[in-house]
mmCIF file with all atom_site columns, C-alpha atoms in Angstrom:
data_model
loop_
_atom_site.group_PDB
_atom_site.id
_atom_site.type_symbol
_atom_site.label_atom_id
_atom_site.label_alt_id
_atom_site.label_comp_id
_atom_site.label_asym_id
_atom_site.label_entity_id
_atom_site.label_seq_id
_atom_site.pdbx_PDB_ins_code
_atom_site.Cartn_x
_atom_site.Cartn_y
_atom_site.Cartn_z
_atom_site.occupancy
_atom_site.B_iso_or_equiv
_atom_site.pdbx_formal_charge
_atom_site.auth_seq_id
_atom_site.auth_comp_id
_atom_site.auth_asym_id
_atom_site.auth_atom_id
_atom_site.pdbx_PDB_model_num
ATOM 1   C CA . MET A 1 1   ? -1.678  8.035   9.052  1.00 55.00 ? 542 MET A CA 1
ATOM 2   C CA . SER A 1 2   ? -2.425  10.861  11.201 1.00 61.00 ? 543 SER A CA 1
ATOM 3   C CA . ALA A 1 3   ? -0.056  13.910  10.886 1.00 83.00 ? 544 ALA A CA 1
ATOM 4   C CA . ILE A 1 4   ? 2.042   12.633  14.236 1.00 87.00 ? 545 ILE A CA 1
ATOM 5   C CA . GLY A 1 5   ? 2.709   9.231   12.904 1.00 87.00 ? 546 GLY A CA 1
ATOM 6   C CA . THR A 1 6   ? 1.568   6.018   14.072 1.00 86.00 ? 547 THR A CA 1
ATOM 7   C CA . LEU A 1 7   ? 1.001   5.567   17.844 1.00 83.00 ? 548 LEU A CA 1
ATOM 8   C CA . HIS A 1 8   ? 1.001   2.487   19.984 1.00 84.00 ? 549 HIS A CA 1
ATOM 9   C CA . THR A 1 9   ? -0.362  1.728   23.447 1.00 89.00 ? 550 THR A CA 1
ATOM 10  C CA . ALA A 1 10  ? 2.747   2.092   25.960 1.00 90.00 ? 551 ALA A CA 1
ATOM 11  C CA . HIS A 1 11  ? 0.963   1.619   29.272 1.00 93.00 ? 552 HIS A CA 1
ATOM 12  C CA . ILE A 1 12  ? -2.444  1.888   30.831 1.00 95.00 ? 553 ILE A CA 1
ATOM 13  C CA . GLY A 1 13  ? -2.275  3.789   34.401 1.00 95.00 ? 554 GLY A CA 1
ATOM 14  C CA . ILE A 1 14  ? -4.852  2.915   36.763 1.00 96.00 ? 555 ILE A CA 1
ATOM 15  C CA . ASN A 1 15  ? -6.051  4.707   39.835 1.00 95.00 ? 556 ASN A CA 1
ATOM 16  C CA . VAL A 1 16  ? -6.301  2.224   42.968 1.00 96.00 ? 557 VAL A CA 1
ATOM 17  C CA . THR A 1 17  ? -7.658  2.706   46.119 1.00 96.00 ? 558 THR A CA 1
ATOM 18  C CA . ASP A 1 18  ? -5.251  0.268   48.181 1.00 97.00 ? 559 ASP A CA 1
ATOM 19  C CA . LEU A 1 19  ? -2.156  -0.288  46.259 1.00 97.00 ? 560 LEU A CA 1
ATOM 20  C CA . ASP A 1 20  ? -1.154  -3.547  48.505 1.00 97.00 ? 561 ASP A CA 1
ATOM 21  C CA . ARG A 1 21  ? -4.240  -5.175  47.165 1.00 97.00 ? 562 ARG A CA 1
ATOM 22  C CA . SER A 1 22  ? -3.977  -4.317  43.691 1.00 97.00 ? 563 SER A CA 1
ATOM 23  C CA . LEU A 1 23  ? -0.357  -5.477  43.438 1.00 97.00 ? 564 LEU A CA 1
ATOM 24  C CA . ARG A 1 24  ? -1.610  -8.763  44.827 1.00 96.00 ? 565 ARG A CA 1
ATOM 25  C CA . PHE A 1 25  ? -4.320  -8.906  42.104 1.00 96.00 ? 566 PHE A CA 1
ATOM 26  C CA . TYR A 1 26  ? -2.172  -7.901  39.021 1.00 96.00 ? 567 TYR A CA 1
ATOM 27  C CA . GLY A 1 27  ? 0.859   -9.651  40.374 1.00 94.00 ? 568 GLY A CA 1
ATOM 28  C CA . GLU A 1 28  ? -0.424  -12.949 41.895 1.00 90.00 ? 569 GLU A CA 1
ATOM 29  C CA . VAL A 1 29  ? -3.462  -13.241 40.278 1.00 90.00 ? 570 VAL A CA 1
ATOM 30  C CA . LEU A 1 30  ? -2.618  -11.875 36.657 1.00 93.00 ? 571 LEU A CA 1
ATOM 31  C CA . GLY A 1 31  ? 1.182   -12.726 36.561 1.00 94.00 ? 572 GLY A CA 1
ATOM 32  C CA . PHE A 1 32  ? 2.586   -8.964  36.227 1.00 96.00 ? 573 PHE A CA 1
ATOM 33  C CA . GLY A 1 33  ? 5.701   -8.235  38.053 1.00 97.00 ? 574 GLY A CA 1
ATOM 34  C CA . VAL A 1 34  ? 6.954   -5.111  39.932 1.00 97.00 ? 575 VAL A CA 1
ATOM 35  C CA . ILE A 1 35  ? 9.279   -3.087  37.537 1.00 96.00 ? 576 ILE A CA 1
ATOM 36  C CA . GLY A 1 36  ? 9.603   -0.088  39.713 1.00 96.00 ? 577 GLY A CA 1
ATOM 37  C CA . SER A 1 37  ? 7.720   1.531   42.693 1.00 96.00 ? 578 SER A CA 1
ATOM 38  C CA . GLY A 1 38  ? 7.910   4.716   44.719 1.00 96.00 ? 579 GLY A CA 1
ATOM 39  C CA . ASP A 1 39  ? 6.028   6.948   46.856 1.00 94.00 ? 580 ASP A CA 1
ATOM 40  C CA . ALA A 1 40  ? 5.509   10.473  46.012 1.00 88.00 ? 581 ALA A CA 1
ATOM 41  C CA . ASP A 1 41  ? 4.492   12.769  48.730 1.00 86.00 ? 582 ASP A CA 1
ATOM 42  C CA . GLY A 1 42  ? 2.353   10.160  50.579 1.00 83.00 ? 583 GLY A CA 1
ATOM 43  C CA . ARG A 1 43  ? 1.108   8.883   46.860 1.00 89.00 ? 584 ARG A CA 1
ATOM 44  C CA . ARG A 1 44  ? 2.287   5.295   46.135 1.00 96.00 ? 585 ARG A CA 1
ATOM 45  C CA . TYR A 1 45  ? 2.648   3.948   42.768 1.00 97.00 ? 586 TYR A CA 1
ATOM 46  C CA . ALA A 1 46  ? 4.043   0.962   41.065 1.00 97.00 ? 587 ALA A CA 1
ATOM 47  C CA . PHE A 1 47  ? 4.859   -0.078  37.618 1.00 97.00 ? 588 PHE A CA 1
ATOM 48  C CA . LEU A 1 48  ? 4.197   -3.427  36.332 1.00 97.00 ? 589 LEU A CA 1
ATOM 49  C CA . GLY A 1 49  ? 4.974   -5.884  33.691 1.00 97.00 ? 590 GLY A CA 1
ATOM 50  C CA . GLN A 1 50  ? 6.180   -8.678  32.033 1.00 95.00 ? 591 GLN A CA 1
ATOM 51  C CA . ASP A 1 51  ? 9.294   -9.938  30.435 1.00 94.00 ? 592 ASP A CA 1
ATOM 52  C CA . GLY A 1 52  ? 10.763  -6.352  31.227 1.00 91.00 ? 593 GLY A CA 1
ATOM 53  C CA . ARG A 1 53  ? 8.032   -4.520  29.239 1.00 95.00 ? 594 ARG A CA 1
ATOM 54  C CA . LEU A 1 54  ? 5.871   -2.136  31.197 1.00 96.00 ? 595 LEU A CA 1
ATOM 55  C CA . ALA A 1 55  ? 2.236   -2.799  30.666 1.00 96.00 ? 596 ALA A CA 1
ATOM 56  C CA . VAL A 1 56  ? 0.369   -1.102  33.749 1.00 96.00 ? 597 VAL A CA 1
ATOM 57  C CA . THR A 1 57  ? 0.917   1.767   36.468 1.00 96.00 ? 598 THR A CA 1
ATOM 58  C CA . LEU A 1 58  ? -1.171  1.286   39.359 1.00 97.00 ? 599 LEU A CA 1
ATOM 59  C CA . TRP A 1 59  ? -1.417  4.641   41.183 1.00 96.00 ? 600 TRP A CA 1
ATOM 60  C CA . GLN A 1 60  ? -2.766  4.985   44.472 1.00 96.00 ? 601 GLN A CA 1
ATOM 61  C CA . GLN A 1 61  ? -5.165  7.940   44.714 1.00 94.00 ? 602 GLN A CA 1
ATOM 62  C CA . ALA A 1 62  ? -8.653  6.828   44.130 1.00 93.00 ? 603 ALA A CA 1
ATOM 63  C CA . GLU A 1 63  ? -11.332 7.704   46.828 1.00 92.00 ? 604 GLU A CA 1
ATOM 64  C CA . GLY A 1 64  ? -13.631 5.081   45.705 1.00 92.00 ? 605 GLY A CA 1
ATOM 65  C CA . GLY A 1 65  ? -13.903 2.216   43.031 1.00 92.00 ? 606 GLY A CA 1
ATOM 66  C CA . TYR A 1 66  ? -14.156 2.180   39.483 1.00 92.00 ? 607 TYR A CA 1
ATOM 67  C CA . GLU A 1 67  ? -17.599 3.979   38.137 1.00 91.00 ? 608 GLU A CA 1
ATOM 68  C CA . PRO A 1 68  ? -18.468 2.913   34.671 1.00 89.00 ? 609 PRO A CA 1
ATOM 69  C CA . THR A 1 69  ? -20.956 6.011   34.240 1.00 88.00 ? 610 THR A CA 1
ATOM 70  C CA . ARG A 1 70  ? -18.215 8.415   34.285 1.00 90.00 ? 611 ARG A CA 1
ATOM 71  C CA . ALA A 1 71  ? -16.057 9.522   31.186 1.00 88.00 ? 612 ALA A CA 1
ATOM 72  C CA . GLY A 1 72  ? -12.325 7.684   31.235 1.00 90.00 ? 613 GLY A CA 1
ATOM 73  C CA . LEU A 1 73  ? -11.384 4.000   30.772 1.00 90.00 ? 614 LEU A CA 1
ATOM 74  C CA . HIS A 1 74  ? -14.040 1.696   29.430 1.00 93.00 ? 615 HIS A CA 1
ATOM 75  C CA . HIS A 1 75  ? -12.230 -1.684  30.195 1.00 95.00 ? 616 HIS A CA 1
ATOM 76  C CA . LEU A 1 76  ? -8.689  -3.069  30.041 1.00 95.00 ? 617 LEU A CA 1
ATOM 77  C CA . ALA A 1 77  ? -8.401  -5.944  27.626 1.00 96.00 ? 618 ALA A CA 1
ATOM 78  C CA . PHE A 1 78  ? -5.189  -8.100  27.518 1.00 96.00 ? 619 PHE A CA 1
ATOM 79  C CA . GLU A 1 79  ? -4.662  -10.879 24.944 1.00 95.00 ? 620 GLU A CA 1
ATOM 80  C CA . ALA A 1 80  ? -3.692  -14.198 25.435 1.00 96.00 ? 621 ALA A CA 1
ATOM 81  C CA . ALA A 1 81  ? -1.774  -16.417 22.964 1.00 95.00 ? 622 ALA A CA 1
ATOM 82  C CA . SER A 1 82  ? -4.698  -19.203 22.858 1.00 96.00 ? 623 SER A CA 1
ATOM 83  C CA . ILE A 1 83  ? -8.001  -19.926 24.071 1.00 97.00 ? 624 ILE A CA 1
ATOM 84  C CA . GLU A 1 84  ? -6.395  -22.433 26.557 1.00 97.00 ? 625 GLU A CA 1
ATOM 85  C CA . GLN A 1 85  ? -4.697  -19.547 28.076 1.00 96.00 ? 626 GLN A CA 1
ATOM 86  C CA . VAL A 1 86  ? -7.712  -18.002 28.464 1.00 97.00 ? 627 VAL A CA 1
ATOM 87  C CA . ARG A 1 87  ? -9.525  -20.918 30.311 1.00 96.00 ? 628 ARG A CA 1
ATOM 88  C CA . ALA A 1 88  ? -6.334  -21.474 32.528 1.00 96.00 ? 629 ALA A CA 1
ATOM 89  C CA . ALA A 1 89  ? -7.007  -17.586 33.510 1.00 96.00 ? 630 ALA A CA 1
ATOM 90  C CA . GLU A 1 90  ? -10.566 -18.250 34.182 1.00 97.00 ? 631 GLU A CA 1
ATOM 91  C CA . ALA A 1 91  ? -9.652  -21.276 36.281 1.00 96.00 ? 632 ALA A CA 1
ATOM 92  C CA . VAL A 1 92  ? -7.173  -19.072 38.593 1.00 95.00 ? 633 VAL A CA 1
ATOM 93  C CA . LEU A 1 93  ? -9.574  -16.077 38.697 1.00 96.00 ? 634 LEU A CA 1
ATOM 94  C CA . LYS A 1 94  ? -12.598 -17.966 39.486 1.00 96.00 ? 635 LYS A CA 1
ATOM 95  C CA . ALA A 1 95  ? -10.523 -19.898 42.639 1.00 95.00 ? 636 ALA A CA 1
ATOM 96  C CA . ARG A 1 96  ? -9.338  -16.299 43.749 1.00 94.00 ? 637 ARG A CA 1
ATOM 97  C CA . GLY A 1 97  ? -13.069 -15.354 44.148 1.00 95.00 ? 638 GLY A CA 1
ATOM 98  C CA . VAL A 1 98  ? -13.076 -12.714 41.357 1.00 95.00 ? 639 VAL A CA 1
ATOM 99  C CA . THR A 1 99  ? -16.371 -11.350 40.083 1.00 94.00 ? 640 THR A CA 1
ATOM 100 C CA . PHE A 1 100 ? -17.107 -12.239 36.268 1.00 96.00 ? 641 PHE A CA 1
ATOM 101 C CA . ALA A 1 101 ? -19.418 -10.381 33.956 1.00 95.00 ? 642 ALA A CA 1
ATOM 102 C CA . TYR A 1 102 ? -20.407 -13.524 32.025 1.00 95.00 ? 643 TYR A CA 1
ATOM 103 C CA . ASP A 1 103 ? -20.238 -17.340 32.844 1.00 94.00 ? 644 ASP A CA 1
ATOM 104 C CA . GLY A 1 104 ? -17.367 -18.593 31.155 1.00 95.00 ? 645 GLY A CA 1
ATOM 105 C CA . VAL A 1 105 ? -15.761 -17.862 27.608 1.00 97.00 ? 646 VAL A CA 1
ATOM 106 C CA . VAL A 1 106 ? -17.885 -15.850 25.079 1.00 96.00 ? 647 VAL A CA 1
ATOM 107 C CA . ALA A 1 107 ? -17.507 -14.724 21.922 1.00 96.00 ? 648 ALA A CA 1
ATOM 108 C CA . HIS A 1 108 ? -16.768 -10.947 20.786 1.00 95.00 ? 649 HIS A CA 1
ATOM 109 C CA . GLY A 1 109 ? -19.757 -11.050 18.459 1.00 92.00 ? 650 GLY A CA 1
ATOM 110 C CA . GLU A 1 110 ? -22.010 -13.585 16.880 1.00 90.00 ? 651 GLU A CA 1
ATOM 111 C CA . GLY A 1 111 ? -19.963 -16.336 15.137 1.00 89.00 ? 652 GLY A CA 1
ATOM 112 C CA . THR A 1 112 ? -16.776 -14.512 15.586 1.00 92.00 ? 653 THR A CA 1
ATOM 113 C CA . PRO A 1 113 ? -13.777 -16.799 16.487 1.00 96.00 ? 654 PRO A CA 1
ATOM 114 C CA . SER A 1 114 ? -12.473 -14.409 18.950 1.00 96.00 ? 655 SER A CA 1
ATOM 115 C CA . GLY A 1 115 ? -13.497 -14.262 22.500 1.00 96.00 ? 656 GLY A CA 1
ATOM 116 C CA . GLY A 1 116 ? -12.518 -14.230 26.121 1.00 97.00 ? 657 GLY A CA 1
ATOM 117 C CA . ILE A 1 117 ? -13.521 -13.816 29.765 1.00 97.00 ? 658 ILE A CA 1
ATOM 118 C CA . PHE A 1 118 ? -14.774 -10.468 31.185 1.00 97.00 ? 659 PHE A CA 1
ATOM 119 C CA . PHE A 1 119 ? -14.289 -9.709  35.071 1.00 97.00 ? 660 PHE A CA 1
ATOM 120 C CA . HIS A 1 120 ? -13.630 -7.177  37.380 1.00 96.00 ? 661 HIS A CA 1
ATOM 121 C CA . ASP A 1 121 ? -10.362 -6.107  39.560 1.00 97.00 ? 662 ASP A CA 1
ATOM 122 C CA . PRO A 1 122 ? -10.343 -5.384  43.314 1.00 96.00 ? 663 PRO A CA 1
ATOM 123 C CA . ASP A 1 123 ? -11.688 -1.667  42.492 1.00 96.00 ? 664 ASP A CA 1
ATOM 124 C CA . GLY A 1 124 ? -14.273 -2.920  39.791 1.00 96.00 ? 665 GLY A CA 1
ATOM 125 C CA . THR A 1 125 ? -12.254 -2.025  37.286 1.00 96.00 ? 666 THR A CA 1
ATOM 126 C CA . ARG A 1 126 ? -13.421 -3.890  34.058 1.00 96.00 ? 667 ARG A CA 1
ATOM 127 C CA . LEU A 1 127 ? -10.827 -6.327  32.666 1.00 97.00 ? 668 LEU A CA 1
ATOM 128 C CA . GLU A 1 128 ? -10.757 -8.604  29.562 1.00 97.00 ? 669 GLU A CA 1
ATOM 129 C CA . ILE A 1 129 ? -8.297  -11.657 28.439 1.00 97.00 ? 670 ILE A CA 1
ATOM 130 C CA . SER A 1 130 ? -9.260  -12.799 24.748 1.00 96.00 ? 671 SER A CA 1
ATOM 131 C CA . ALA A 1 131 ? -7.822  -14.903 22.431 1.00 97.00 ? 672 ALA A CA 1
ATOM 132 C CA . PRO A 1 132 ? -8.016  -14.258 18.464 1.00 97.00 ? 673 PRO A CA 1
ATOM 133 C CA . GLU A 1 133 ? -9.566  -17.296 17.990 1.00 97.00 ? 674 GLU A CA 1
ATOM 134 C CA . GLY A 1 134 ? -10.908 -20.554 19.589 1.00 96.00 ? 675 GLY A CA 1
ATOM 135 C CA . ALA A 1 135 ? -14.203 -18.999 20.767 1.00 95.00 ? 676 ALA A CA 1
ATOM 136 C CA . GLU A 1 136 ? -16.083 -20.411 17.732 1.00 93.00 ? 677 GLU A CA 1
ATOM 137 C CA . GLY A 1 137 ? -19.501 -21.696 18.951 1.00 90.00 ? 678 GLY A CA 1
ATOM 138 C CA . ALA A 1 138 ? -19.480 -19.872 22.397 1.00 94.00 ? 679 ALA A CA 1
ATOM 139 C CA . PRO A 1 139 ? -22.371 -17.616 23.259 1.00 92.00 ? 680 PRO A CA 1
ATOM 140 C CA . ALA A 1 140 ? -22.543 -13.923 22.372 1.00 93.00 ? 681 ALA A CA 1
ATOM 141 C CA . PRO A 1 141 ? -24.112 -12.012 25.210 1.00 92.00 ? 682 PRO A CA 1
ATOM 142 C CA . ASN A 1 142 ? -24.769 -8.919  23.146 1.00 86.00 ? 683 ASN A CA 1
ATOM 143 C CA . ALA A 1 143 ? -26.170 -9.727  19.490 1.00 80.00 ? 684 ALA A CA 1
ATOM 144 C CA . ALA A 1 144 ? -26.455 -6.122  18.502 1.00 83.00 ? 685 ALA A CA 1
ATOM 145 C CA . ALA A 1 145 ? -22.799 -4.881  20.124 1.00 86.00 ? 686 ALA A CA 1
ATOM 146 C CA . PRO A 1 146 ? -19.655 -5.972  20.827 1.00 91.00 ? 687 PRO A CA 1
ATOM 147 C CA . THR A 1 147 ? -19.578 -8.193  24.051 1.00 91.00 ? 688 THR A CA 1
ATOM 148 C CA . CYS A 1 148 ? -16.936 -5.978  25.806 1.00 90.00 ? 689 CYS A CA 1
ATOM 149 C CA . GLY A 1 149 ? -19.289 -2.709  25.239 1.00 87.00 ? 690 GLY A CA 1
ATOM 150 C CA . PHE A 1 150 ? -21.736 -3.102  27.754 1.00 83.00 ? 691 PHE A CA 1
ATOM 151 C CA . PHE A 1 151 ? -20.559 -5.070  30.863 1.00 85.00 ? 692 PHE A CA 1
#
């Protein structure tokens, strides 16, 4: 344990270019509800969560889309209860025309039981929905690294 004790992720903040568009995506597509929102000197934001628990904060302050070659967020991963839930999310995302990094559910690594889907939000931020088991036999796109590493 570190000198400051055990830490857990409380929420993730994401800069977006269009808050309304991002609210539709994270709300209607991914199922997060607005817990709170505001406007600070023309800079809009919203707190999103499920079951009253904060998960994601959207900040409308980006001037351009996600840039994977810059330091900062690599990707945001959500864990589903089952691989069936991951496949249901995939169907919803495909119906909305979301861009995927891989076709279908893929394993996190060669022979691992965990796996999921990898896709992008409206600003290009890389997202993942996975389950801890059920992906046995699914392809692993990267043999030498975790699947989530280079999408």
